[in-house]
Amino acid sequence: MTDLSIGTVWIAKNTSPESVIMSVNPVPHFLYANRATVGYPENKQNIEQYIKDNGIDYIIVSKELETDELNDYTINFLLPELISHPDQYRAVFVDTTQNVTVYQVIQ
């Protein structure tokens, strides 16, 4: 089962209370991070535009609840976008054991 505190505790301790977080598990992550949280964009939606439109400051890349792997959307769309634009997104927290990374949106 996914430990929702991983990444969110870092966010709670290291980000502004006004920060907006994007997550595959927005409601539970909101409860742990105590930050405004939105879900991932719908498939095929422009990720960069979605991030701008929602004022997203941080992105939690993690497994969905009750799974041991990242979902297809994260693997095939979100991660390639984040990794291919290091000038726009920077990993600020990594837990390789739980497969959780928090990216900061560089504005």
Coordinates of C-alpha atoms in Angstrom, one line a residue:
M1 CA 0.0 0.0 0.0
T2 CA 1.2 3.5 -0.8
D3 CA 2.5 5.6 2.2
L4 CA 0.9 8.9 1.5
S5 CA 3.2 10.7 4.0
I6 CA 6.2 10.3 1.7
G7 CA 6.7 13.5 -0.2
T8 CA 3.8 15.3 1.5
V9 CA 5.7 15.7 4.8
W10 CA 8.6 17.3 2.9
I11 CA 6.1 19.6 1.2
A12 CA 4.5 20.6 4.5
K13 CA 7.9 21.4 6.0
N14 CA 9.5 23.1 3.0
T15 CA 7.0 25.0 1.0
S16 CA 4.8 28.0 1.5
P17 CA 1.2 27.4 2.8
E18 CA 0.0 29.0 -0.4
S19 CA 1.7 26.5 -2.7
V20 CA -0.4 24.5 -5.1
I21 CA 0.4 20.8 -5.5
M22 CA -0.4 18.4 -8.3
S23 CA -0.8 14.7 -7.4
V24 CA -2.3 11.5 -8.6
N25 CA -3.9 11.2 -5.1
P26 CA -5.0 14.8 -4.6
V27 CA -7.5 14.4 -1.7
P28 CA -5.3 12.3 0.6
H29 CA -2.2 14.3 -0.3
F30 CA -4.1 17.5 0.6
L31 CA -4.7 16.0 4.1
Y32 CA -1.0 15.2 4.6
A33 CA 0.5 18.3 3.0
N34 CA -2.2 20.9 4.1
R35 CA -1.8 22.6 0.7
A36 CA -4.2 23.2 -2.2
T37 CA -4.0 20.1 -4.3
V38 CA -5.2 19.2 -7.8
G39 CA -5.2 16.0 -9.7
Y40 CA -3.2 15.1 -12.7
P41 CA -4.6 16.4 -16.0
E42 CA -6.8 14.3 -18.2
N43 CA -5.1 12.1 -20.7
K44 CA -3.9 14.0 -23.8
Q45 CA -4.4 17.3 -22.1
N46 CA -1.4 19.7 -22.5
I47 CA 0.5 19.2 -19.2
E48 CA 2.4 22.5 -19.4
Q49 CA -0.7 24.5 -20.0
Y50 CA -2.6 22.6 -17.2
I51 CA 0.3 23.5 -14.8
K52 CA 0.1 27.2 -15.7
D53 CA -3.7 27.3 -15.6
N54 CA -3.8 25.8 -12.1
G55 CA -0.9 27.8 -10.7
I56 CA 0.9 24.6 -9.7
D57 CA 4.1 25.0 -7.7
Y58 CA 5.0 21.4 -7.0
I59 CA 4.3 18.0 -8.5
I60 CA 4.2 14.8 -6.5
V61 CA 5.1 11.8 -8.7
S62 CA 4.0 8.7 -6.8
K63 CA 2.1 5.5 -7.0
E64 CA -1.7 5.5 -6.9
L65 CA -3.3 4.2 -3.7
E66 CA -3.0 0.4 -3.2
T67 CA -0.6 -0.1 -6.1
D68 CA 3.1 -0.9 -6.2
E69 CA 3.8 0.9 -9.5
L70 CA 3.4 4.3 -11.2
N71 CA 0.4 4.4 -13.5
D72 CA 0.6 4.5 -17.3
Y73 CA -0.2 8.2 -17.5
T74 CA 2.7 9.0 -15.2
I75 CA 5.2 6.8 -17.1
N76 CA 4.1 7.6 -20.6
F77 CA 3.2 11.3 -20.4
L78 CA 4.0 13.1 -17.1
L79 CA 7.5 11.9 -16.4
P80 CA 8.7 12.4 -20.0
E81 CA 7.5 16.0 -19.8
L82 CA 9.1 16.7 -16.5
I83 CA 12.4 15.0 -17.4
S84 CA 12.7 16.6 -20.8
H85 CA 12.3 20.1 -19.4
P86 CA 14.9 20.5 -16.6
D87 CA 14.7 24.3 -17.1
Q88 CA 11.0 24.1 -16.0
Y89 CA 10.9 21.3 -13.4
R90 CA 13.5 20.4 -10.8
A91 CA 13.4 17.3 -8.5
V92 CA 13.6 18.6 -4.9
F93 CA 12.8 15.4 -3.0
V94 CA 13.4 11.8 -4.0
D95 CA 12.6 8.6 -2.2
T96 CA 13.7 5.7 -4.4
T97 CA 12.6 3.1 -2.0
Q98 CA 8.9 4.2 -2.3
N99 CA 9.2 5.6 -5.9
V100 CA 8.2 9.1 -4.9
T101 CA 9.7 12.3 -6.4
V102 CA 8.6 15.9 -5.7
Y103 CA 9.3 18.3 -8.6
Q104 CA 9.3 22.0 -8.2
V105 CA 7.8 24.1 -11.0
I106 CA 10.4 26.7 -11.9
Q107 CA 8.6 29.9 -12.9

